[in-house]
Amino acid sequence: MRLIGWVPMLILILCSGCSSITIEDAETVRLDYWSGEVTEEIREEYIDENNGLDYFVDAVNAAEEVTGQRVITTRPLLSLEFVMEDKENRNYHLWVTDRGEGFIQSLQPHKSLTYRLGPDSVKELKDFFETKESVEVLKGEIEFEQ
């Protein structure tokens, strides 16, 4: 009889532990491109609904959590921060390769969760980066922490 009283509490705890990375109401996304071998060489760009915000929102919303979470050790292509309307901003690292792979790792508010991007999202992002001067997707495979 006492167990029945705890069921709603357990459901609430389990649901609050689930992480959703759905992006809604993003005003802009700030892209911090990584280049060279040190993080001080970062180039910043702001994207809004007029110049590609949907590519990044759609990619994150369609991403699937990787089972057996592992940290990616390959240097990211860029860091991105979604500037949200009246909510906490969301931060990620992004990897897109010339082999058609794509991943994101959440930094804030969900720390170090890894998600795989869908093939359509990877293609759209590769096409987006091709329009940018001096931005190339990553070469080779993504390496994970052992």
Steps between C-alpha positions, in 0.01 A plus 500: 500500500782740581669430165203649314560832677860505375422420134421862397815621676714237323351592162575867564860424598556279196352756261704784645814293443424461129671758286326660210706699258207645311576855397199731491488876470866549409566859394853446373783252517856614560758289317855497634710334230810318625812521290864421551628308797407736784158619614609866490455490122122518501295688243148603599185529284134563585228319303131591508187391314613694192827316447484141622372473857259223396788273389637496854163484679384212279830314545482518880130415514547191280817378676486168683678432827794263461468188713801421714596865543862582421678833473624598154874575501519637145520879493152640411430693183330765710320582821149631477278688740128532441376833633151420623199724554442530877677169572840366586738500203616161366866424419647218291813389319439392139685250281422456129735289287573460132385137542145604586519458877365756741486528879423755765591496867298709738686735728220699663252433653557122452869429545688261269215311339587378149250497214529371144374725222279350231631469141267774372622740769863422423443567129325832570777610734773398253321702230477795741873486579590479130357851460734634770841634419786307663274247679557133430330203659722260692706243313496133600321327784382629834700355790344415834649470848582137581 
